[in-house]
Amino acid sequence: GAVVSQHPSRVICKSGTSVKIECRSLDFQATTMFWYRQFPKQSLMLMATSNEGSKATYEQGVEKDKFLINHASLTLSTLTVTSAHPEDSSFYICSARGDGDGYTFGSGTRLTVV
Amino acid sequence: GESVGLHLPTLSVQEGDNSIINCAYSNSASDYFIWYKQESGKGPQFIIDIRSNMDKRQGQRVTVLLNKTVKHLSLQIAATQPGDSAVYFCAENRASGTYKYIFGTGTRLKVLA
């Protein structure tokens, strides 16, 4: 089946620095990728939709200059959290859609900003 | 605003019994629904999906029921096993063609030995 690889699984960074998270579709070409964040004991909140070769579409309330998304190829999307602050600490999850209706999730990245 | 919500935040079930997890949605235009399972520290895992032109779909040990009249979705797990312990989310596709999914708040399923 479709596999989505997300890296790193955990990252700790200092406040004010930037962190890049990668999301790769391993055995299929992803026409669209999505980025979610999830706070403890809460549901997934969609941050943005990433389309290969075009600008990402951000959900209301998500700062596009803070959460930079690049979808340079059909198998790779990256999310960069710029000037991270402790309130950005969260579980970030990507998902990718191939040709079907459903999509596959990555294993998530636990970001801790200290 | 519109939302997808769950009735029970935590469900405890004896091993071997059947589990029923419920979900209410408010957008009658949603045409596709998915149930996901999420284990601690991991990404969601697809369980089963259903389109709005169906009212029931069965998988291996799981059944999803859709009642469009009352906008209700349920996930039934037969012979619940310890490995079924996780948080379960329902998700709806509100805008056909965009593949943007809105997730419910989640129900934690605890399987008791």
mmCIF file with all atom_site columns, C-alpha atoms in Angstrom:
data_model
loop_
_atom_site.group_PDB
_atom_site.id
_atom_site.type_symbol
_atom_site.label_atom_id
_atom_site.label_alt_id
_atom_site.label_comp_id
_atom_site.label_asym_id
_atom_site.label_entity_id
_atom_site.label_seq_id
_atom_site.pdbx_PDB_ins_code
_atom_site.Cartn_x
_atom_site.Cartn_y
_atom_site.Cartn_z
_atom_site.occupancy
_atom_site.B_iso_or_equiv
_atom_site.pdbx_formal_charge
_atom_site.auth_seq_id
_atom_site.auth_comp_id
_atom_site.auth_asym_id
_atom_site.auth_atom_id
_atom_site.pdbx_PDB_model_num
ATOM 1   C CA . GLY A 1 1   ? 0.000   0.000  0.000  1.00 0.00 ? 1   GLY A CA 1
ATOM 2   C CA . ALA A 1 2   ? 0.826   3.664  -0.123 1.00 0.00 ? 2   ALA A CA 1
ATOM 3   C CA . VAL A 1 3   ? 3.512   4.732  2.334  1.00 0.00 ? 3   VAL A CA 1
ATOM 4   C CA . VAL A 1 4   ? 4.259   8.238  3.530  1.00 0.00 ? 4   VAL A CA 1
ATOM 5   C CA . SER A 1 5   ? 7.532   8.842  5.320  1.00 0.00 ? 5   SER A CA 1
ATOM 6   C CA . GLN A 1 6   ? 7.870   11.804 7.650  1.00 0.00 ? 6   GLN A CA 1
ATOM 7   C CA . HIS A 1 7   ? 11.159  13.008 9.097  1.00 0.00 ? 7   HIS A CA 1
ATOM 8   C CA . PRO A 1 8   ? 12.250  13.735 11.751 1.00 0.00 ? 8   PRO A CA 1
ATOM 9   C CA . SER A 1 9   ? 9.988   11.922 14.175 1.00 0.00 ? 9   SER A CA 1
ATOM 10  C CA . ARG A 1 10  ? 11.123  14.113 17.056 1.00 0.00 ? 10  ARG A CA 1
ATOM 11  C CA . VAL A 1 11  ? 12.927  17.413 17.195 1.00 0.00 ? 11  VAL A CA 1
ATOM 12  C CA . ILE A 1 12  ? 13.836  19.792 19.961 1.00 0.00 ? 12  ILE A CA 1
ATOM 13  C CA . CYS A 1 13  ? 14.873  23.284 19.017 1.00 0.00 ? 13  CYS A CA 1
ATOM 14  C CA . LYS A 1 14  ? 15.654  26.541 20.726 1.00 0.00 ? 14  LYS A CA 1
ATOM 15  C CA . SER A 1 15  ? 13.205  29.396 20.645 1.00 0.00 ? 15  SER A CA 1
ATOM 16  C CA . GLY A 1 16  ? 13.825  31.646 17.662 1.00 0.00 ? 16  GLY A CA 1
ATOM 17  C CA . THR A 1 17  ? 15.314  28.992 15.410 1.00 0.00 ? 17  THR A CA 1
ATOM 18  C CA . SER A 1 18  ? 13.696  27.333 12.395 1.00 0.00 ? 18  SER A CA 1
ATOM 19  C CA . VAL A 1 19  ? 12.852  23.685 11.918 1.00 0.00 ? 19  VAL A CA 1
ATOM 20  C CA . LYS A 1 20  ? 12.185  21.823 8.678  1.00 0.00 ? 20  LYS A CA 1
ATOM 21  C CA . ILE A 1 21  ? 9.954   18.757 8.518  1.00 0.00 ? 21  ILE A CA 1
ATOM 22  C CA . GLU A 1 22  ? 9.945   16.513 5.456  1.00 0.00 ? 22  GLU A CA 1
ATOM 23  C CA . CYS A 1 23  ? 7.092   14.454 4.081  1.00 0.00 ? 23  CYS A CA 1
ATOM 24  C CA . ARG A 1 24  ? 7.785   11.926 1.338  1.00 0.00 ? 24  ARG A CA 1
ATOM 25  C CA . SER A 1 25  ? 5.512   9.605  -0.590 1.00 0.00 ? 25  SER A CA 1
ATOM 26  C CA . LEU A 1 26  ? 7.616   6.493  -1.035 1.00 0.00 ? 26  LEU A CA 1
ATOM 27  C CA . ASP A 1 27  ? 5.805   4.413  -3.623 1.00 0.00 ? 27  ASP A CA 1
ATOM 28  C CA . PHE A 1 28  ? 3.429   6.789  -5.326 1.00 0.00 ? 28  PHE A CA 1
ATOM 29  C CA . GLN A 1 29  ? 3.282   10.282 -6.679 1.00 0.00 ? 29  GLN A CA 1
ATOM 30  C CA . ALA A 1 30  ? 1.321   12.574 -4.425 1.00 0.00 ? 30  ALA A CA 1
ATOM 31  C CA . THR A 1 31  ? -0.720  15.135 -6.318 1.00 0.00 ? 31  THR A CA 1
ATOM 32  C CA . THR A 1 32  ? -1.658  16.846 -3.099 1.00 0.00 ? 32  THR A CA 1
ATOM 33  C CA . MET A 1 33  ? -0.218  16.837 0.390  1.00 0.00 ? 33  MET A CA 1
ATOM 34  C CA . PHE A 1 34  ? -1.725  18.190 3.571  1.00 0.00 ? 34  PHE A CA 1
ATOM 35  C CA . TRP A 1 35  ? -0.174  19.424 6.789  1.00 0.00 ? 35  TRP A CA 1
ATOM 36  C CA . TYR A 1 36  ? -1.915  19.078 10.141 1.00 0.00 ? 36  TYR A CA 1
ATOM 37  C CA . ARG A 1 37  ? -1.026  19.937 13.687 1.00 0.00 ? 37  ARG A CA 1
ATOM 38  C CA . GLN A 1 38  ? -2.343  18.156 16.714 1.00 0.00 ? 38  GLN A CA 1
ATOM 39  C CA . PHE A 1 39  ? -2.181  19.297 20.316 1.00 0.00 ? 39  PHE A CA 1
ATOM 40  C CA . PRO A 1 40  ? -2.294  16.700 23.118 1.00 0.00 ? 40  PRO A CA 1
ATOM 41  C CA . LYS A 1 41  ? -5.643  14.943 23.431 1.00 0.00 ? 41  LYS A CA 1
ATOM 42  C CA . GLN A 1 42  ? -7.069  16.992 20.596 1.00 0.00 ? 42  GLN A CA 1
ATOM 43  C CA . SER A 1 43  ? -8.034  16.342 17.035 1.00 0.00 ? 43  SER A CA 1
ATOM 44  C CA . LEU A 1 44  ? -6.074  17.059 13.891 1.00 0.00 ? 44  LEU A CA 1
ATOM 45  C CA . MET A 1 45  ? -6.351  20.601 12.630 1.00 0.00 ? 45  MET A CA 1
ATOM 46  C CA . LEU A 1 46  ? -5.646  21.187 8.968  1.00 0.00 ? 46  LEU A CA 1
ATOM 47  C CA . MET A 1 47  ? -2.999  23.853 8.482  1.00 0.00 ? 47  MET A CA 1
ATOM 48  C CA . ALA A 1 48  ? -2.506  23.945 4.742  1.00 0.00 ? 48  ALA A CA 1
ATOM 49  C CA . THR A 1 49  ? -2.902  22.147 1.447  1.00 0.00 ? 49  THR A CA 1
ATOM 50  C CA . SER A 1 50  ? 0.238   21.700 -0.586 1.00 0.00 ? 50  SER A CA 1
ATOM 51  C CA . ASN A 1 51  ? 0.104   21.196 -4.357 1.00 0.00 ? 51  ASN A CA 1
ATOM 52  C CA . GLU A 1 52  ? 3.138   20.297 -6.377 1.00 0.00 ? 52  GLU A CA 1
ATOM 53  C CA . GLY A 1 53  ? 4.462   23.240 -8.348 1.00 0.00 ? 53  GLY A CA 1
ATOM 54  C CA . SER A 1 54  ? 2.132   25.828 -6.898 1.00 0.00 ? 54  SER A CA 1
ATOM 55  C CA . LYS A 1 55  ? 1.695   27.838 -3.733 1.00 0.00 ? 55  LYS A CA 1
ATOM 56  C CA . ALA A 1 56  ? 0.213   26.210 -0.693 1.00 0.00 ? 56  ALA A CA 1
ATOM 57  C CA . THR A 1 57  ? -3.285  27.084 0.424  1.00 0.00 ? 57  THR A CA 1
ATOM 58  C CA . TYR A 1 58  ? -3.421  27.962 4.104  1.00 0.00 ? 58  TYR A CA 1
ATOM 59  C CA . GLU A 1 59  ? -6.379  27.557 6.397  1.00 0.00 ? 59  GLU A CA 1
ATOM 60  C CA . GLN A 1 60  ? -7.800  30.564 8.145  1.00 0.00 ? 60  GLN A CA 1
ATOM 61  C CA . GLY A 1 61  ? -5.675  31.636 11.078 1.00 0.00 ? 61  GLY A CA 1
ATOM 62  C CA . VAL A 1 62  ? -2.497  29.895 9.929  1.00 0.00 ? 62  VAL A CA 1
ATOM 63  C CA . GLU A 1 63  ? 0.385   32.279 9.291  1.00 0.00 ? 63  GLU A CA 1
ATOM 64  C CA . LYS A 1 64  ? 1.892   31.470 5.915  1.00 0.00 ? 64  LYS A CA 1
ATOM 65  C CA . ASP A 1 65  ? 5.093   33.378 6.690  1.00 0.00 ? 65  ASP A CA 1
ATOM 66  C CA . LYS A 1 66  ? 5.622   31.362 9.826  1.00 0.00 ? 66  LYS A CA 1
ATOM 67  C CA . PHE A 1 67  ? 4.777   27.958 8.411  1.00 0.00 ? 67  PHE A CA 1
ATOM 68  C CA . LEU A 1 68  ? 6.548   27.798 5.069  1.00 0.00 ? 68  LEU A CA 1
ATOM 69  C CA . ILE A 1 69  ? 5.490   24.975 2.784  1.00 0.00 ? 69  ILE A CA 1
ATOM 70  C CA . ASN A 1 70  ? 7.400   23.848 -0.263 1.00 0.00 ? 70  ASN A CA 1
ATOM 71  C CA . HIS A 1 71  ? 6.167   21.094 -2.567 1.00 0.00 ? 71  HIS A CA 1
ATOM 72  C CA . ALA A 1 72  ? 8.987   20.918 -5.055 1.00 0.00 ? 72  ALA A CA 1
ATOM 73  C CA . SER A 1 73  ? 8.251   17.464 -6.445 1.00 0.00 ? 73  SER A CA 1
ATOM 74  C CA . LEU A 1 74  ? 5.461   14.905 -6.596 1.00 0.00 ? 74  LEU A CA 1
ATOM 75  C CA . THR A 1 75  ? 7.079   12.942 -3.775 1.00 0.00 ? 75  THR A CA 1
ATOM 76  C CA . LEU A 1 76  ? 8.278   15.612 -1.348 1.00 0.00 ? 76  LEU A CA 1
ATOM 77  C CA . SER A 1 77  ? 6.687   18.391 0.651  1.00 0.00 ? 77  SER A CA 1
ATOM 78  C CA . THR A 1 78  ? 8.436   20.291 3.429  1.00 0.00 ? 78  THR A CA 1
ATOM 79  C CA . LEU A 1 79  ? 7.078   22.350 6.288  1.00 0.00 ? 79  LEU A CA 1
ATOM 80  C CA . THR A 1 80  ? 9.418   24.875 7.875  1.00 0.00 ? 80  THR A CA 1
ATOM 81  C CA . VAL A 1 81  ? 8.453   26.382 11.190 1.00 0.00 ? 81  VAL A CA 1
ATOM 82  C CA . THR A 1 82  ? 10.260  29.702 11.234 1.00 0.00 ? 82  THR A CA 1
ATOM 83  C CA . SER A 1 83  ? 11.293  31.563 14.376 1.00 0.00 ? 83  SER A CA 1
ATOM 84  C CA . ALA A 1 84  ? 9.768   28.840 16.497 1.00 0.00 ? 84  ALA A CA 1
ATOM 85  C CA . HIS A 1 85  ? 8.347   29.640 19.903 1.00 0.00 ? 85  HIS A CA 1
ATOM 86  C CA . PRO A 1 86  ? 7.217   27.350 22.727 1.00 0.00 ? 86  PRO A CA 1
ATOM 87  C CA . GLU A 1 87  ? 3.587   27.727 21.651 1.00 0.00 ? 87  GLU A CA 1
ATOM 88  C CA . ASP A 1 88  ? 4.543   26.117 18.341 1.00 0.00 ? 88  ASP A CA 1
ATOM 89  C CA . SER A 1 89  ? 5.337   22.900 20.192 1.00 0.00 ? 89  SER A CA 1
ATOM 90  C CA . SER A 1 90  ? 2.962   20.317 18.797 1.00 0.00 ? 90  SER A CA 1
ATOM 91  C CA . PHE A 1 91  ? 2.613   17.118 16.820 1.00 0.00 ? 91  PHE A CA 1
ATOM 92  C CA . TYR A 1 92  ? 2.812   17.881 13.103 1.00 0.00 ? 92  TYR A CA 1
ATOM 93  C CA . ILE A 1 93  ? 1.438   15.330 10.672 1.00 0.00 ? 93  ILE A CA 1
ATOM 94  C CA . CYS A 1 94  ? 1.463   15.246 6.904  1.00 0.00 ? 94  CYS A CA 1
ATOM 95  C CA . SER A 1 95  ? -0.699  13.269 4.564  1.00 0.00 ? 95  SER A CA 1
ATOM 96  C CA . ALA A 1 96  ? -0.554  12.618 0.875  1.00 0.00 ? 96  ALA A CA 1
ATOM 97  C CA . ARG A 1 97  ? -3.161  11.789 -1.721 1.00 0.00 ? 97  ARG A CA 1
ATOM 98  C CA . GLY A 1 98  ? -2.375  9.628  -4.690 1.00 0.00 ? 98  GLY A CA 1
ATOM 99  C CA . ASP A 1 99  ? -4.940  8.755  -7.332 1.00 0.00 ? 99  ASP A CA 1
ATOM 100 C CA . GLY A 1 100 ? -7.671  7.544  -5.030 1.00 0.00 ? 100 GLY A CA 1
ATOM 101 C CA . ASP A 1 101 ? -10.058 9.362  -2.741 1.00 0.00 ? 101 ASP A CA 1
ATOM 102 C CA . GLY A 1 102 ? -8.446  8.632  0.565  1.00 0.00 ? 102 GLY A CA 1
ATOM 103 C CA . TYR A 1 103 ? -5.016  9.580  1.688  1.00 0.00 ? 103 TYR A CA 1
ATOM 104 C CA . THR A 1 104 ? -2.189  8.216  3.755  1.00 0.00 ? 104 THR A CA 1
ATOM 105 C CA . PHE A 1 105 ? -0.697  9.837  6.817  1.00 0.00 ? 105 PHE A CA 1
ATOM 106 C CA . GLY A 1 106 ? 2.905   10.118 7.844  1.00 0.00 ? 106 GLY A CA 1
ATOM 107 C CA . SER A 1 107 ? 4.003   9.007  11.281 1.00 0.00 ? 107 SER A CA 1
ATOM 108 C CA . GLY A 1 108 ? 4.150   12.549 12.621 1.00 0.00 ? 108 GLY A CA 1
ATOM 109 C CA . THR A 1 109 ? 6.822   14.855 14.032 1.00 0.00 ? 109 THR A CA 1
ATOM 110 C CA . ARG A 1 110 ? 6.881   15.834 17.675 1.00 0.00 ? 110 ARG A CA 1
ATOM 111 C CA . LEU A 1 111 ? 8.249   19.380 17.853 1.00 0.00 ? 111 LEU A CA 1
ATOM 112 C CA . THR A 1 112 ? 9.350   20.770 21.186 1.00 0.00 ? 112 THR A CA 1
ATOM 113 C CA . VAL A 1 113 ? 10.531  24.353 21.339 1.00 0.00 ? 113 VAL A CA 1
ATOM 114 C CA . VAL A 1 114 ? 12.520  25.235 24.447 1.00 0.00 ? 114 VAL A CA 1
ATOM 115 C CA . GLY B 2 1   ? -20.043 26.710 12.983 1.00 0.00 ? 1   GLY B CA 1
ATOM 116 C CA . GLU B 2 2   ? -20.255 23.342 11.359 1.00 0.00 ? 2   GLU B CA 1
ATOM 117 C CA . SER B 2 3   ? -18.321 20.551 12.920 1.00 0.00 ? 3   SER B CA 1
ATOM 118 C CA . VAL B 2 4   ? -17.865 16.886 13.192 1.00 0.00 ? 4   VAL B CA 1
ATOM 119 C CA . GLY B 2 5   ? -18.184 15.716 16.758 1.00 0.00 ? 5   GLY B CA 1
ATOM 120 C CA . LEU B 2 6   ? -18.223 12.571 18.792 1.00 0.00 ? 6   LEU B CA 1
ATOM 121 C CA . HIS B 2 7   ? -20.662 11.680 21.546 1.00 0.00 ? 7   HIS B CA 1
ATOM 122 C CA . LEU B 2 8   ? -18.283 9.771  23.829 1.00 0.00 ? 8   LEU B CA 1
ATOM 123 C CA . PRO B 2 9   ? -14.733 10.877 24.571 1.00 0.00 ? 9   PRO B CA 1
ATOM 124 C CA . THR B 2 10  ? -13.782 7.527  26.159 1.00 0.00 ? 10  THR B CA 1
ATOM 125 C CA . LEU B 2 11  ? -15.184 4.068  25.609 1.00 0.00 ? 11  LEU B CA 1
ATOM 126 C CA . SER B 2 12  ? -14.147 1.070  27.705 1.00 0.00 ? 12  SER B CA 1
ATOM 127 C CA . VAL B 2 13  ? -14.960 -2.341 26.302 1.00 0.00 ? 13  VAL B CA 1
ATOM 128 C CA . GLN B 2 14  ? -14.266 -5.840 27.519 1.00 0.00 ? 14  GLN B CA 1
ATOM 129 C CA . GLU B 2 15  ? -11.985 -7.866 25.292 1.00 0.00 ? 15  GLU B CA 1
ATOM 130 C CA . GLY B 2 16  ? -14.049 -9.967 22.929 1.00 0.00 ? 16  GLY B CA 1
ATOM 131 C CA . ASP B 2 17  ? -17.087 -7.709 23.066 1.00 0.00 ? 17  ASP B CA 1
ATOM 132 C CA . ASN B 2 18  ? -18.225 -5.518 20.219 1.00 0.00 ? 18  ASN B CA 1
ATOM 133 C CA . SER B 2 19  ? -17.432 -1.794 20.224 1.00 0.00 ? 19  SER B CA 1
ATOM 134 C CA . ILE B 2 20  ? -19.536 0.983  18.790 1.00 0.00 ? 20  ILE B CA 1
ATOM 135 C CA . ILE B 2 21  ? -18.062 4.428  18.303 1.00 0.00 ? 21  ILE B CA 1
ATOM 136 C CA . ASN B 2 22  ? -20.383 7.208  17.248 1.00 0.00 ? 22  ASN B CA 1
ATOM 137 C CA . CYS B 2 23  ? -19.910 10.426 15.346 1.00 0.00 ? 23  CYS B CA 1
ATOM 138 C CA . ALA B 2 24  ? -22.278 13.271 14.482 1.00 0.00 ? 24  ALA B CA 1
ATOM 139 C CA . TYR B 2 25  ? -21.717 15.581 11.578 1.00 0.00 ? 25  TYR B CA 1
ATOM 140 C CA . SER B 2 26  ? -23.551 18.761 10.696 1.00 0.00 ? 26  SER B CA 1
ATOM 141 C CA . ASN B 2 27  ? -22.845 19.370 7.009  1.00 0.00 ? 27  ASN B CA 1
ATOM 142 C CA . SER B 2 28  ? -25.464 17.586 4.949  1.00 0.00 ? 28  SER B CA 1
ATOM 143 C CA . ALA B 2 29  ? -23.399 18.305 1.820  1.00 0.00 ? 29  ALA B CA 1
ATOM 144 C CA . SER B 2 30  ? -20.526 16.073 2.953  1.00 0.00 ? 30  SER B CA 1
ATOM 145 C CA . ASP B 2 31  ? -20.297 13.125 0.598  1.00 0.00 ? 31  ASP B CA 1
ATOM 146 C CA . TYR B 2 32  ? -17.434 11.042 1.892  1.00 0.00 ? 32  TYR B CA 1
ATOM 147 C CA . PHE B 2 33  ? -16.507 9.873  5.359  1.00 0.00 ? 33  PHE B CA 1
ATOM 148 C CA . ILE B 2 34  ? -13.520 8.069  6.792  1.00 0.00 ? 34  ILE B CA 1
ATOM 149 C CA . TRP B 2 35  ? -12.714 6.449  10.098 1.00 0.00 ? 35  TRP B CA 1
ATOM 150 C CA . TYR B 2 36  ? -9.134  6.649  11.315 1.00 0.00 ? 36  TYR B CA 1
ATOM 151 C CA . LYS B 2 37  ? -7.333  4.964  14.194 1.00 0.00 ? 37  LYS B CA 1
ATOM 152 C CA . GLN B 2 38  ? -4.496  6.745  15.942 1.00 0.00 ? 38  GLN B CA 1
ATOM 153 C CA . GLU B 2 39  ? -2.161  5.099  18.398 1.00 0.00 ? 39  GLU B CA 1
ATOM 154 C CA . SER B 2 40  ? -0.152  7.196  20.812 1.00 0.00 ? 40  SER B CA 1
ATOM 155 C CA . GLY B 2 41  ? 2.618   9.151  19.119 1.00 0.00 ? 41  GLY B CA 1
ATOM 156 C CA . LYS B 2 42  ? 1.738   7.926  15.649 1.00 0.00 ? 42  LYS B CA 1
ATOM 157 C CA . GLY B 2 43  ? -0.060  9.255  12.625 1.00 0.00 ? 43  GLY B CA 1
ATOM 158 C CA . PRO B 2 44  ? -3.669  8.268  11.886 1.00 0.00 ? 44  PRO B CA 1
ATOM 159 C CA . GLN B 2 45  ? -4.259  4.968  10.166 1.00 0.00 ? 45  GLN B CA 1
ATOM 160 C CA . PHE B 2 46  ? -7.087  4.466  7.685  1.00 0.00 ? 46  PHE B CA 1
ATOM 161 C CA . ILE B 2 47  ? -9.707  1.981  8.840  1.00 0.00 ? 47  ILE B CA 1
ATOM 162 C CA . ILE B 2 48  ? -12.700 2.223  6.551  1.00 0.00 ? 48  ILE B CA 1
ATOM 163 C CA . ASP B 2 49  ? -14.549 4.738  4.436  1.00 0.00 ? 49  ASP B CA 1
ATOM 164 C CA . ILE B 2 50  ? -18.059 5.224  3.128  1.00 0.00 ? 50  ILE B CA 1
ATOM 165 C CA . ARG B 2 51  ? -19.698 7.404  0.517  1.00 0.00 ? 51  ARG B CA 1
ATOM 166 C CA . SER B 2 52  ? -22.916 9.252  1.079  1.00 0.00 ? 52  SER B CA 1
ATOM 167 C CA . ASN B 2 53  ? -24.775 7.061  -1.423 1.00 0.00 ? 53  ASN B CA 1
ATOM 168 C CA . MET B 2 54  ? -24.292 4.090  0.905  1.00 0.00 ? 54  MET B CA 1
ATOM 169 C CA . ASP B 2 55  ? -25.630 3.390  4.381  1.00 0.00 ? 55  ASP B CA 1
ATOM 170 C CA . LYS B 2 56  ? -23.389 0.505  5.351  1.00 0.00 ? 56  LYS B CA 1
ATOM 171 C CA . ARG B 2 57  ? -19.977 -0.805 4.502  1.00 0.00 ? 57  ARG B CA 1
ATOM 172 C CA . GLN B 2 58  ? -18.140 -3.745 5.977  1.00 0.00 ? 58  GLN B CA 1
ATOM 173 C CA . GLY B 2 59  ? -14.481 -4.487 6.317  1.00 0.00 ? 59  GLY B CA 1
ATOM 174 C CA . GLN B 2 60  ? -12.519 -6.994 8.283  1.00 0.00 ? 60  GLN B CA 1
ATOM 175 C CA . ARG B 2 61  ? -14.058 -6.931 11.785 1.00 0.00 ? 61  ARG B CA 1
ATOM 176 C CA . VAL B 2 62  ? -15.270 -3.371 11.193 1.00 0.00 ? 62  VAL B CA 1
ATOM 177 C CA . THR B 2 63  ? -18.523 -1.969 9.900  1.00 0.00 ? 63  THR B CA 1
ATOM 178 C CA . VAL B 2 64  ? -19.378 1.648  9.230  1.00 0.00 ? 64  VAL B CA 1
ATOM 179 C CA . LEU B 2 65  ? -22.985 2.788  9.276  1.00 0.00 ? 65  LEU B CA 1
ATOM 180 C CA . LEU B 2 66  ? -24.154 6.075  7.842  1.00 0.00 ? 66  LEU B CA 1
ATOM 181 C CA . ASN B 2 67  ? -27.510 7.604  8.681  1.00 0.00 ? 67  ASN B CA 1
ATOM 182 C CA . LYS B 2 68  ? -27.911 10.701 6.557  1.00 0.00 ? 68  LYS B CA 1
ATOM 183 C CA . THR B 2 69  ? -31.334 11.497 7.979  1.00 0.00 ? 69  THR B CA 1
ATOM 184 C CA . VAL B 2 70  ? -29.875 12.271 11.385 1.00 0.00 ? 70  VAL B CA 1
ATOM 185 C CA . LYS B 2 71  ? -26.335 12.943 10.146 1.00 0.00 ? 71  LYS B CA 1
ATOM 186 C CA . HIS B 2 72  ? -24.831 10.174 12.185 1.00 0.00 ? 72  HIS B CA 1
ATOM 187 C CA . LEU B 2 73  ? -21.892 7.898  11.539 1.00 0.00 ? 73  LEU B CA 1
ATOM 188 C CA . SER B 2 74  ? -20.832 4.903  13.568 1.00 0.00 ? 74  SER B CA 1
ATOM 189 C CA . LEU B 2 75  ? -17.943 2.477  13.608 1.00 0.00 ? 75  LEU B CA 1
ATOM 190 C CA . GLN B 2 76  ? -18.566 -1.019 14.854 1.00 0.00 ? 76  GLN B CA 1
ATOM 191 C CA . ILE B 2 77  ? -15.642 -3.230 15.812 1.00 0.00 ? 77  ILE B CA 1
ATOM 192 C CA . ALA B 2 78  ? -16.417 -6.893 16.272 1.00 0.00 ? 78  ALA B CA 1
ATOM 193 C CA . ALA B 2 79  ? -14.649 -9.019 18.890 1.00 0.00 ? 79  ALA B CA 1
ATOM 194 C CA . THR B 2 80  ? -12.587 -6.121 20.181 1.00 0.00 ? 80  THR B CA 1
ATOM 195 C CA . GLN B 2 81  ? -8.966  -6.956 20.824 1.00 0.00 ? 81  GLN B CA 1
ATOM 196 C CA . PRO B 2 82  ? -6.290  -5.262 22.970 1.00 0.00 ? 82  PRO B CA 1
ATOM 197 C CA . GLY B 2 83  ? -4.644  -4.028 19.782 1.00 0.00 ? 83  GLY B CA 1
ATOM 198 C CA . ASP B 2 84  ? -7.764  -2.028 19.022 1.00 0.00 ? 84  ASP B CA 1
ATOM 199 C CA . SER B 2 85  ? -7.005  0.310  21.912 1.00 0.00 ? 85  SER B CA 1
ATOM 200 C CA . ALA B 2 86  ? -6.440  3.719  20.354 1.00 0.00 ? 86  ALA B CA 1
ATOM 201 C CA . VAL B 2 87  ? -8.149  6.997  19.591 1.00 0.00 ? 87  VAL B CA 1
ATOM 202 C CA . TYR B 2 88  ? -10.638 6.837  16.760 1.00 0.00 ? 88  TYR B CA 1
ATOM 203 C CA . PHE B 2 89  ? -11.506 9.813  14.585 1.00 0.00 ? 89  PHE B CA 1
ATOM 204 C CA . CYS B 2 90  ? -14.205 10.255 12.041 1.00 0.00 ? 90  CYS B CA 1
ATOM 205 C CA . ALA B 2 91  ? -13.503 12.661 9.199  1.00 0.00 ? 91  ALA B CA 1
ATOM 206 C CA . GLU B 2 92  ? -15.769 14.160 6.580  1.00 0.00 ? 92  GLU B CA 1
ATOM 207 C CA . ASN B 2 93  ? -15.035 15.565 3.181  1.00 0.00 ? 93  ASN B CA 1
ATOM 208 C CA . ARG B 2 94  ? -17.025 18.770 3.088  1.00 0.00 ? 94  ARG B CA 1
ATOM 209 C CA . ALA B 2 95  ? -16.126 20.033 -0.331 1.00 0.00 ? 95  ALA B CA 1
ATOM 210 C CA . SER B 2 96  ? -16.226 17.377 -2.991 1.00 0.00 ? 96  SER B CA 1
ATOM 211 C CA . GLY B 2 97  ? -13.143 17.482 -5.176 1.00 0.00 ? 97  GLY B CA 1
ATOM 212 C CA . THR B 2 98  ? -10.893 19.337 -2.769 1.00 0.00 ? 98  THR B CA 1
ATOM 213 C CA . TYR B 2 99  ? -10.122 16.348 -0.552 1.00 0.00 ? 99  TYR B CA 1
ATOM 214 C CA . LYS B 2 100 ? -10.065 18.572 2.511  1.00 0.00 ? 100 LYS B CA 1
ATOM 215 C CA . TYR B 2 101 ? -11.091 16.535 5.491  1.00 0.00 ? 101 TYR B CA 1
ATOM 216 C CA . ILE B 2 102 ? -12.440 17.845 8.759  1.00 0.00 ? 102 ILE B CA 1
ATOM 217 C CA . PHE B 2 103 ? -11.743 15.639 11.747 1.00 0.00 ? 103 PHE B CA 1
ATOM 218 C CA . GLY B 2 104 ? -13.946 15.014 14.736 1.00 0.00 ? 104 GLY B CA 1
ATOM 219 C CA . THR B 2 105 ? -12.708 15.357 18.293 1.00 0.00 ? 105 THR B CA 1
ATOM 220 C CA . GLY B 2 106 ? -11.872 11.681 18.744 1.00 0.00 ? 106 GLY B CA 1
ATOM 221 C CA . THR B 2 107 ? -12.933 8.813  20.994 1.00 0.00 ? 107 THR B CA 1
ATOM 222 C CA . ARG B 2 108 ? -10.464 6.857  23.054 1.00 0.00 ? 108 ARG B CA 1
ATOM 223 C CA . LEU B 2 109 ? -11.201 3.149  23.025 1.00 0.00 ? 109 LEU B CA 1
ATOM 224 C CA . LYS B 2 110 ? -9.864  1.179  25.983 1.00 0.00 ? 110 LYS B CA 1
ATOM 225 C CA . VAL B 2 111 ? -9.988  -2.578 25.772 1.00 0.00 ? 111 VAL B CA 1
ATOM 226 C CA . LEU B 2 112 ? -10.173 -4.282 29.139 1.00 0.00 ? 112 LEU B CA 1
ATOM 227 C CA . ALA B 2 113 ? -8.576  -7.701 29.547 1.00 0.00 ? 113 ALA B CA 1
#
